[in-house]
């Protein structure tokens, strides 16, 4: 009633709501109507739904002490924690909020400067996706995701400088395995501000419920040149593209994404590989390395390095300047490696690169690598 509600976190689940690990509740307006937004965190992803204040409060009251034993309420000047023990006895703790900003965003003590972000928190899509609240304050639980979004846009922005600036043709982008569309929305938002050109940004995701969620957000925000469709790399119809994105594509799906980008004539290919299963069983552990590679963790690290190194070399052989680097710090995600390939630039000669690939394969006893097989076919 006072407008001081920041957000509510429901944690320590009893198992009543199957698979739900925690729930984040925020206040927002949908078509000018005040509502509560519930984000359900599952082990496999998030699910969000909005409802009226009255119904939302009824749901929270019904879950308190039954579905969840801990409720943590954040307001600008106060934090309240309602905890239930196993016998159902409740205790309420009050604490002073560490921030006077709307939404309970915690400010670093003694440091008032705002770090420059390519994606400001007031961008409408961030509120629609639950990264920021209706007042444009960062939802604390989404801080890591917000850093990833900005880092990705920072990396892509530099690569996009290679795109022809005066062309009247639309910039065509495909993001495979886009999930909830955090990066897809961010790329569309950044390109719309950066380029005075039409856009065709497509998010491709296998889970129908996420596709529906993202398209509903597009419609709600009235965005042009952005849509989501159900499918994956195997079902996507080949078409000319300028930018191909595939983050956390498992094992050889990364190779399929790179190959699709090459077929599409993409100027920029961005991949963040996940899992490296194909090469590992092929390694013969050459005699000098056998004592080192007898340890499973070393064998896995060697397979990862070789897989992504060969991918980078094969991209160079196709005329792309390629970098392999740390995307975000390991504290945010273990899947932090990125392959960035930009067409043109200073690259070694094709014959020189292919010779290097052959030498590496002979040394390690590698018989087959998925991207190389796709290119030969």
Tab-separated table of C-alpha atoms in Angstrom:
chain	number	residue	atom	x	y	z
A	1	UNK	CA	0.000	0.000	0.000
A	2	UNK	CA	2.880	2.394	0.735
A	3	UNK	CA	4.732	1.526	-2.471
A	4	UNK	CA	7.834	0.393	-0.559
A	5	UNK	CA	7.690	-3.261	-1.633
A	6	UNK	CA	10.988	-4.319	-3.194
A	7	UNK	CA	10.793	-8.064	-3.703
A	8	UNK	CA	10.022	-11.249	-1.806
A	9	UNK	CA	12.075	-14.444	-1.896
A	10	UNK	CA	10.490	-17.758	-0.867
A	11	UNK	CA	13.127	-20.390	-0.094
A	12	UNK	CA	13.841	-23.623	1.815
A	13	UNK	CA	11.122	-25.626	0.011
A	14	UNK	CA	9.342	-28.562	1.639
A	15	UNK	CA	8.746	-30.343	-1.679
A	16	UNK	CA	5.032	-29.526	-1.861
A	17	UNK	CA	5.598	-27.702	-5.166
A	18	UNK	CA	7.362	-30.406	-7.160
A	19	UNK	CA	10.743	-29.381	-8.531
A	20	UNK	CA	10.500	-25.740	-7.369
A	21	UNK	CA	13.660	-24.596	-5.586
A	22	UNK	CA	12.593	-21.030	-4.800
A	23	UNK	CA	10.168	-18.323	-5.875
A	24	UNK	CA	10.908	-14.633	-6.516
A	25	UNK	CA	7.967	-12.223	-6.262
A	26	UNK	CA	8.107	-8.725	-7.764
A	27	UNK	CA	5.597	-5.921	-8.309
A	28	UNK	CA	4.941	-4.655	-11.829
A	29	UNK	CA	2.291	-3.123	-14.061
A	30	UNK	CA	0.762	-5.028	-16.978
A	31	UNK	CA	-1.305	-2.796	-19.259
A	32	UNK	CA	-1.278	-0.214	-16.444
A	33	UNK	CA	-2.757	-2.713	-13.996
A	34	UNK	CA	-0.710	-3.461	-10.831
A	35	UNK	CA	0.203	-7.116	-10.578
A	36	UNK	CA	2.581	-9.483	-8.812
A	37	UNK	CA	5.071	-11.435	-10.934
A	38	UNK	CA	6.096	-14.891	-9.677
A	39	UNK	CA	9.332	-16.415	-11.020
A	40	UNK	CA	9.598	-20.118	-10.147
A	41	UNK	CA	13.170	-21.418	-10.153
A	42	UNK	CA	13.485	-25.057	-11.229
A	43	UNK	CA	16.632	-27.076	-11.716
A	44	UNK	CA	16.101	-26.923	-15.496
A	45	UNK	CA	15.092	-23.263	-15.809
A	46	UNK	CA	12.649	-20.563	-14.740
A	47	UNK	CA	8.901	-20.244	-15.131
A	48	UNK	CA	7.116	-16.903	-14.670
A	49	UNK	CA	3.479	-15.968	-14.288
A	50	UNK	CA	1.694	-12.749	-13.298
A	51	UNK	CA	-1.433	-12.372	-11.189
A	52	UNK	CA	-3.438	-9.778	-9.270
A	53	UNK	CA	-2.293	-8.494	-5.899
A	54	UNK	CA	-5.206	-10.174	-4.127
A	55	UNK	CA	-4.666	-13.616	-5.644
A	56	UNK	CA	-0.896	-13.320	-5.320
A	57	UNK	CA	-1.108	-12.545	-1.607
A	58	UNK	CA	-3.453	-15.494	-1.120
A	59	UNK	CA	-0.944	-17.824	-2.801
A	60	UNK	CA	1.924	-16.507	-0.667
A	61	UNK	CA	-0.112	-16.909	2.522
A	62	UNK	CA	-0.968	-20.484	1.560
A	63	UNK	CA	2.686	-21.373	0.921
A	64	UNK	CA	4.108	-19.752	4.068
A	65	UNK	CA	5.219	-22.467	6.449
A	66	UNK	CA	3.975	-25.272	4.186
A	67	UNK	CA	5.565	-25.120	0.730
A	68	UNK	CA	8.370	-22.820	1.932
A	69	UNK	CA	9.890	-22.465	5.387
A	70	UNK	CA	11.708	-19.196	4.736
A	71	UNK	CA	10.281	-15.941	3.362
A	72	UNK	CA	12.639	-12.989	2.899
A	73	UNK	CA	11.050	-9.596	2.245
A	74	UNK	CA	13.119	-6.656	0.986
A	75	UNK	CA	11.942	-3.037	1.210
A	76	UNK	CA	14.000	0.150	0.727
A	77	UNK	CA	14.549	0.705	4.450
A	78	UNK	CA	13.967	-2.696	6.010
A	79	UNK	CA	14.469	-6.422	5.556
A	80	UNK	CA	12.151	-8.960	7.187
A	81	UNK	CA	12.730	-12.700	7.401
A	82	UNK	CA	9.911	-15.068	8.361
A	83	UNK	CA	11.231	-18.546	9.224
A	84	UNK	CA	9.368	-21.723	10.188
A	85	UNK	CA	10.963	-24.644	11.999
A	86	UNK	CA	10.024	-28.274	11.316
A	87	UNK	CA	7.281	-28.116	13.946
A	88	UNK	CA	5.710	-25.131	12.179
A	89	UNK	CA	6.697	-22.547	14.783
A	90	UNK	CA	7.348	-19.159	13.188
A	91	UNK	CA	9.905	-16.474	14.011
A	92	UNK	CA	10.224	-13.019	12.500
A	93	UNK	CA	13.519	-11.178	12.219
A	94	UNK	CA	13.799	-7.528	11.278
A	95	UNK	CA	16.869	-5.848	9.876
A	96	UNK	CA	17.750	-2.490	8.431
A	97	UNK	CA	17.920	-2.403	4.640
A	98	UNK	CA	21.320	-1.648	3.174
A	99	UNK	CA	19.931	0.523	0.400
A	100	UNK	CA	17.344	3.269	0.044
A	101	UNK	CA	16.922	2.574	-3.654
A	102	UNK	CA	13.598	1.190	-4.967
A	103	UNK	CA	13.641	-2.587	-5.228
A	104	UNK	CA	16.135	-3.042	-2.414
A	105	UNK	CA	19.187	-2.966	-4.702
A	106	UNK	CA	22.256	-3.266	-2.492
A	107	UNK	CA	24.738	-0.455	-3.036
A	108	UNK	CA	28.442	-0.948	-2.388
A	109	UNK	CA	29.416	0.922	0.754
A	110	UNK	CA	31.452	4.053	0.097
A	111	UNK	CA	31.173	3.722	-3.674
A	112	UNK	CA	28.559	5.870	-5.386
A	113	UNK	CA	29.716	5.755	-8.991
A	114	UNK	CA	27.557	3.837	-11.439
A	115	UNK	CA	29.549	1.506	-13.646
A	116	UNK	CA	28.935	2.183	-17.305
A	117	UNK	CA	26.826	-0.541	-18.874
A	118	UNK	CA	26.024	-1.009	-22.551
A	119	UNK	CA	22.618	-2.289	-21.424
A	120	UNK	CA	21.190	0.204	-18.873
A	121	UNK	CA	18.768	-1.142	-16.300
A	122	UNK	CA	15.975	1.093	-17.575
A	123	UNK	CA	15.696	-0.844	-20.855
A	124	UNK	CA	12.078	-2.145	-20.985
A	125	UNK	CA	12.992	-5.714	-21.971
A	126	UNK	CA	14.946	-6.196	-18.718
A	127	UNK	CA	11.787	-5.628	-16.671
A	128	UNK	CA	9.755	-7.877	-18.979
A	129	UNK	CA	12.253	-10.719	-18.452
A	130	UNK	CA	12.548	-10.220	-14.701
A	131	UNK	CA	16.109	-8.868	-14.651
A	132	UNK	CA	14.954	-5.473	-13.364
A	133	UNK	CA	11.834	-4.412	-11.503
A	134	UNK	CA	9.195	-1.935	-12.682
A	135	UNK	CA	11.252	0.960	-11.278
A	136	UNK	CA	14.342	-0.063	-13.230
A	137	UNK	CA	16.229	-1.465	-10.241
A	138	UNK	CA	18.227	-4.666	-10.570
A	139	UNK	CA	16.597	-7.750	-9.072
A	140	UNK	CA	19.402	-9.039	-6.790
A	141	UNK	CA	18.891	-12.676	-7.798
A	142	UNK	CA	19.545	-11.669	-11.440
A	143	UNK	CA	22.826	-9.817	-10.839
A	144	UNK	CA	24.951	-12.533	-12.459
A	145	UNK	CA	22.664	-12.758	-15.473
A	146	UNK	CA	22.813	-8.972	-15.880
A	147	UNK	CA	26.630	-9.077	-15.877
A	148	UNK	CA	26.570	-11.839	-18.498
A	149	UNK	CA	24.192	-9.828	-20.701
A	150	UNK	CA	26.437	-6.762	-20.601
A	151	UNK	CA	29.599	-8.768	-21.190
A	152	UNK	CA	28.059	-10.516	-24.182
A	153	UNK	CA	26.857	-7.248	-25.737
A	154	UNK	CA	30.309	-5.755	-25.119
A	155	UNK	CA	31.983	-8.627	-27.004
A	156	UNK	CA	29.465	-8.577	-29.837
A	157	UNK	CA	29.500	-4.786	-30.210
A	158	UNK	CA	33.211	-4.830	-31.112
A	159	UNK	CA	32.679	-7.637	-33.637
A	160	UNK	CA	29.713	-5.870	-35.244
A	161	UNK	CA	31.933	-2.972	-36.270
A	162	UNK	CA	32.932	-5.162	-39.221
A	163	UNK	CA	29.388	-5.128	-40.651
A	164	UNK	CA	28.855	-2.852	-43.673
A	165	UNK	CA	27.493	0.384	-42.225
A	166	UNK	CA	25.718	1.863	-45.246
A	167	UNK	CA	23.911	-1.166	-46.548
A	168	UNK	CA	20.122	-0.891	-46.738
A	169	UNK	CA	19.737	-4.637	-46.237
A	170	UNK	CA	18.461	-5.798	-42.837
A	171	UNK	CA	20.916	-7.233	-40.321
A	172	UNK	CA	19.983	-10.904	-39.888
A	173	UNK	CA	20.751	-12.582	-36.565
A	174	UNK	CA	19.935	-16.094	-35.322
A	175	UNK	CA	20.402	-17.143	-31.681
A	176	UNK	CA	20.228	-20.931	-31.269
A	177	UNK	CA	19.213	-22.466	-27.951
A	178	UNK	CA	18.189	-18.986	-26.795
A	179	UNK	CA	16.340	-20.175	-23.675
A	180	UNK	CA	14.406	-17.335	-22.069
A	181	UNK	CA	15.869	-14.904	-24.610
A	182	UNK	CA	17.970	-12.714	-22.318
A	183	UNK	CA	20.771	-12.335	-24.864
A	184	UNK	CA	18.444	-12.340	-27.884
A	185	UNK	CA	16.498	-9.360	-26.539
A	186	UNK	CA	19.763	-7.623	-25.590
A	187	UNK	CA	21.263	-8.076	-29.068
A	188	UNK	CA	18.089	-6.766	-30.724
A	189	UNK	CA	17.963	-3.794	-28.338
A	190	UNK	CA	21.622	-2.903	-28.891
A	191	UNK	CA	21.508	-3.285	-32.669
A	192	UNK	CA	18.364	-1.176	-32.879
A	193	UNK	CA	20.193	1.684	-31.160
A	194	UNK	CA	23.549	1.161	-32.884
A	195	UNK	CA	22.552	0.660	-36.524
A	196	UNK	CA	20.227	2.724	-38.664
A	197	UNK	CA	19.111	-0.391	-40.500
A	198	UNK	CA	16.207	-2.865	-40.414
A	199	UNK	CA	16.622	-5.902	-38.173
A	200	UNK	CA	15.658	-9.554	-38.392
A	201	UNK	CA	16.570	-11.177	-35.073
A	202	UNK	CA	15.380	-14.746	-34.528
A	203	UNK	CA	15.586	-16.726	-31.304
A	204	UNK	CA	15.452	-20.505	-31.833
A	205	UNK	CA	14.498	-22.641	-28.817
A	206	UNK	CA	13.294	-26.235	-28.459
A	207	UNK	CA	11.043	-25.646	-25.412
A	208	UNK	CA	7.649	-24.400	-26.601
A	209	UNK	CA	6.764	-22.703	-23.306
A	210	UNK	CA	9.854	-20.470	-23.526
A	211	UNK	CA	9.103	-19.611	-27.166
A	212	UNK	CA	5.569	-18.582	-26.163
A	213	UNK	CA	6.897	-16.535	-23.225
A	214	UNK	CA	9.404	-14.666	-25.392
A	215	UNK	CA	6.922	-13.933	-28.198
A	216	UNK	CA	4.449	-12.644	-25.618
A	217	UNK	CA	7.134	-10.289	-24.270
A	218	UNK	CA	7.888	-9.104	-27.831
A	219	UNK	CA	4.208	-8.338	-28.354
A	220	UNK	CA	3.887	-6.640	-24.972
A	221	UNK	CA	6.874	-4.374	-25.710
A	222	UNK	CA	5.780	-3.711	-29.298
A	223	UNK	CA	9.165	-4.688	-30.756
A	224	UNK	CA	9.724	-4.890	-34.501
A	225	UNK	CA	12.174	-7.264	-36.180
A	226	UNK	CA	12.349	-9.763	-33.298
A	227	UNK	CA	10.598	-13.126	-33.066
A	228	UNK	CA	11.098	-16.570	-31.558
A	229	UNK	CA	10.420	-19.952	-33.096
A	230	UNK	CA	10.481	-23.525	-31.862
A	231	UNK	CA	13.258	-25.729	-33.211
A	232	UNK	CA	16.967	-26.435	-33.018
A	233	UNK	CA	20.043	-26.530	-35.212
A	234	UNK	CA	18.883	-29.703	-36.941
A	235	UNK	CA	15.468	-28.289	-37.918
A	236	UNK	CA	16.441	-24.708	-38.776
A	237	UNK	CA	16.065	-24.008	-42.489
A	238	UNK	CA	19.318	-22.674	-44.003
A	239	UNK	CA	19.114	-18.993	-44.949
A	240	UNK	CA	21.514	-16.064	-45.308
A	241	UNK	CA	22.573	-14.687	-41.917
A	242	UNK	CA	24.934	-11.958	-40.731
A	243	UNK	CA	25.381	-13.115	-37.128
A	244	UNK	CA	25.065	-16.650	-35.708
A	245	UNK	CA	24.977	-17.159	-31.929
A	246	UNK	CA	25.033	-20.520	-30.131
A	247	UNK	CA	25.788	-20.446	-26.431
A	248	UNK	CA	26.197	-23.677	-24.448
A	249	UNK	CA	25.403	-25.952	-27.395
A	250	UNK	CA	26.333	-29.413	-26.155
A	251	UNK	CA	29.203	-31.385	-27.707
A	252	UNK	CA	28.965	-31.510	-31.535
A	253	UNK	CA	25.969	-29.118	-31.588
A	254	UNK	CA	28.599	-26.358	-31.410
A	255	UNK	CA	30.166	-27.753	-34.581
A	256	UNK	CA	26.738	-27.787	-36.254
A	257	UNK	CA	26.209	-24.145	-35.260
A	258	UNK	CA	29.587	-23.104	-36.675
A	259	UNK	CA	28.921	-25.039	-39.881
A	260	UNK	CA	25.487	-23.413	-40.238
A	261	UNK	CA	27.119	-20.005	-39.800
A	262	UNK	CA	29.631	-20.801	-42.537
A	263	UNK	CA	26.858	-22.002	-44.882
A	264	UNK	CA	24.844	-18.866	-44.123
A	265	UNK	CA	27.798	-16.623	-44.980
A	266	UNK	CA	27.740	-15.074	-41.497
A	267	UNK	CA	30.066	-12.169	-40.873
A	268	UNK	CA	30.200	-12.985	-37.159
A	269	UNK	CA	29.945	-16.398	-35.435
A	270	UNK	CA	29.764	-16.519	-31.625
A	271	UNK	CA	29.816	-19.829	-29.722
A	272	UNK	CA	30.208	-20.791	-26.088
A	273	UNK	CA	30.901	-24.557	-26.191
A	274	UNK	CA	29.424	-26.961	-23.667
A	275	UNK	CA	30.640	-30.548	-23.132
A	276	UNK	CA	33.457	-32.011	-25.226
A	277	UNK	CA	32.637	-35.673	-25.659
A	278	UNK	CA	33.692	-36.523	-29.214
A	279	UNK	CA	37.476	-36.235	-29.039
A	280	UNK	CA	38.099	-37.480	-25.507
A	281	UNK	CA	37.769	-41.248	-26.238
A	282	UNK	CA	39.966	-40.841	-29.353
A	283	UNK	CA	43.006	-39.576	-27.470
A	284	UNK	CA	45.737	-42.189	-27.437
A	285	UNK	CA	47.704	-40.390	-24.739
A	286	UNK	CA	51.000	-40.049	-26.675
A	287	UNK	CA	53.915	-41.613	-24.833
A	288	UNK	CA	55.384	-38.366	-23.382
A	289	UNK	CA	51.936	-37.345	-22.068
A	290	UNK	CA	50.649	-40.717	-20.873
A	291	UNK	CA	51.594	-40.173	-17.193
A	292	UNK	CA	49.761	-36.827	-17.218
A	293	UNK	CA	46.643	-37.892	-19.128
A	294	UNK	CA	46.069	-40.923	-16.913
A	295	UNK	CA	44.135	-38.559	-14.628
A	296	UNK	CA	40.542	-38.063	-15.782
A	297	UNK	CA	40.477	-34.342	-15.068
A	298	UNK	CA	43.588	-33.762	-17.183
A	299	UNK	CA	42.190	-35.885	-20.007
A	300	UNK	CA	38.988	-33.839	-19.967
A	301	UNK	CA	40.864	-30.533	-19.988
A	302	UNK	CA	43.082	-31.720	-22.832
A	303	UNK	CA	40.032	-32.836	-24.864
A	304	UNK	CA	38.355	-29.465	-24.300
A	305	UNK	CA	41.450	-27.524	-25.365
A	306	UNK	CA	41.967	-29.673	-28.459
A	307	UNK	CA	38.311	-29.553	-29.524
A	308	UNK	CA	38.042	-25.771	-29.326
A	309	UNK	CA	41.538	-25.277	-30.718
A	310	UNK	CA	40.687	-27.344	-33.804
A	311	UNK	CA	37.420	-25.424	-34.214
A	312	UNK	CA	39.321	-22.147	-34.166
A	313	UNK	CA	41.845	-23.428	-36.737
A	314	UNK	CA	39.095	-24.726	-39.043
A	315	UNK	CA	37.403	-21.312	-38.876
A	316	UNK	CA	40.726	-19.673	-39.769
A	317	UNK	CA	40.998	-22.017	-42.748
A	318	UNK	CA	37.619	-20.659	-43.878
A	319	UNK	CA	38.870	-17.064	-43.758
A	320	UNK	CA	37.763	-15.990	-40.269
A	321	UNK	CA	39.864	-14.142	-37.709
A	322	UNK	CA	39.196	-16.244	-34.613
A	323	UNK	CA	39.664	-15.766	-30.870
A	324	UNK	CA	39.148	-18.196	-27.980
A	325	UNK	CA	38.858	-16.451	-24.615
A	326	UNK	CA	37.170	-16.353	-21.207
A	327	UNK	CA	33.660	-14.957	-21.561
A	328	UNK	CA	32.820	-14.335	-17.898
A	329	UNK	CA	34.626	-15.202	-14.682
A	330	UNK	CA	34.440	-18.778	-13.394
A	331	UNK	CA	32.605	-17.522	-10.290
A	332	UNK	CA	29.562	-16.833	-12.504
A	333	UNK	CA	29.527	-19.981	-14.640
A	334	UNK	CA	31.794	-22.963	-15.338
A	335	UNK	CA	30.884	-22.707	-19.041
A	336	UNK	CA	32.878	-19.559	-19.564
A	337	UNK	CA	34.803	-20.118	-22.800
A	338	UNK	CA	33.842	-18.291	-25.979
A	339	UNK	CA	34.827	-18.744	-29.626
A	340	UNK	CA	34.456	-15.519	-31.629
A	341	UNK	CA	34.988	-15.626	-35.386
A	342	UNK	CA	34.852	-12.546	-37.632
A	343	UNK	CA	35.039	-12.894	-41.389
A	344	UNK	CA	38.136	-11.369	-42.977
A	345	UNK	CA	41.052	-9.761	-41.214
A	346	UNK	CA	44.581	-11.077	-40.872
A	347	UNK	CA	44.457	-14.870	-41.045
A	348	UNK	CA	47.104	-17.478	-41.948
A	349	UNK	CA	46.982	-19.080	-45.380
A	350	UNK	CA	44.530	-21.977	-45.777
A	351	UNK	CA	47.246	-24.509	-46.627
A	352	UNK	CA	49.298	-23.509	-43.597
A	353	UNK	CA	46.336	-23.939	-41.239
A	354	UNK	CA	45.288	-27.293	-42.724
A	355	UNK	CA	48.846	-28.576	-42.295
A	356	UNK	CA	48.760	-27.549	-38.602
A	357	UNK	CA	45.457	-29.394	-38.153
A	358	UNK	CA	46.848	-32.576	-39.690
A	359	UNK	CA	49.926	-32.460	-37.455
A	360	UNK	CA	47.829	-32.040	-34.301
A	361	UNK	CA	45.508	-34.887	-35.272
A	362	UNK	CA	48.429	-37.230	-35.962
A	363	UNK	CA	50.152	-36.412	-32.691
A	364	UNK	CA	47.061	-37.085	-30.571
A	365	UNK	CA	45.650	-39.924	-32.660
A	366	UNK	CA	42.462	-38.007	-33.474
A	367	UNK	CA	40.558	-39.745	-36.267
A	368	UNK	CA	37.498	-37.525	-36.561
A	369	UNK	CA	36.314	-34.058	-35.543
A	370	UNK	CA	32.697	-33.075	-36.235
A	371	UNK	CA	33.254	-29.648	-37.818
A	372	UNK	CA	35.953	-30.985	-40.135
A	373	UNK	CA	33.636	-33.842	-41.174
A	374	UNK	CA	30.807	-31.395	-41.912
A	375	UNK	CA	33.083	-29.157	-43.984
A	376	UNK	CA	34.381	-32.078	-46.040
A	377	UNK	CA	30.846	-33.319	-46.682
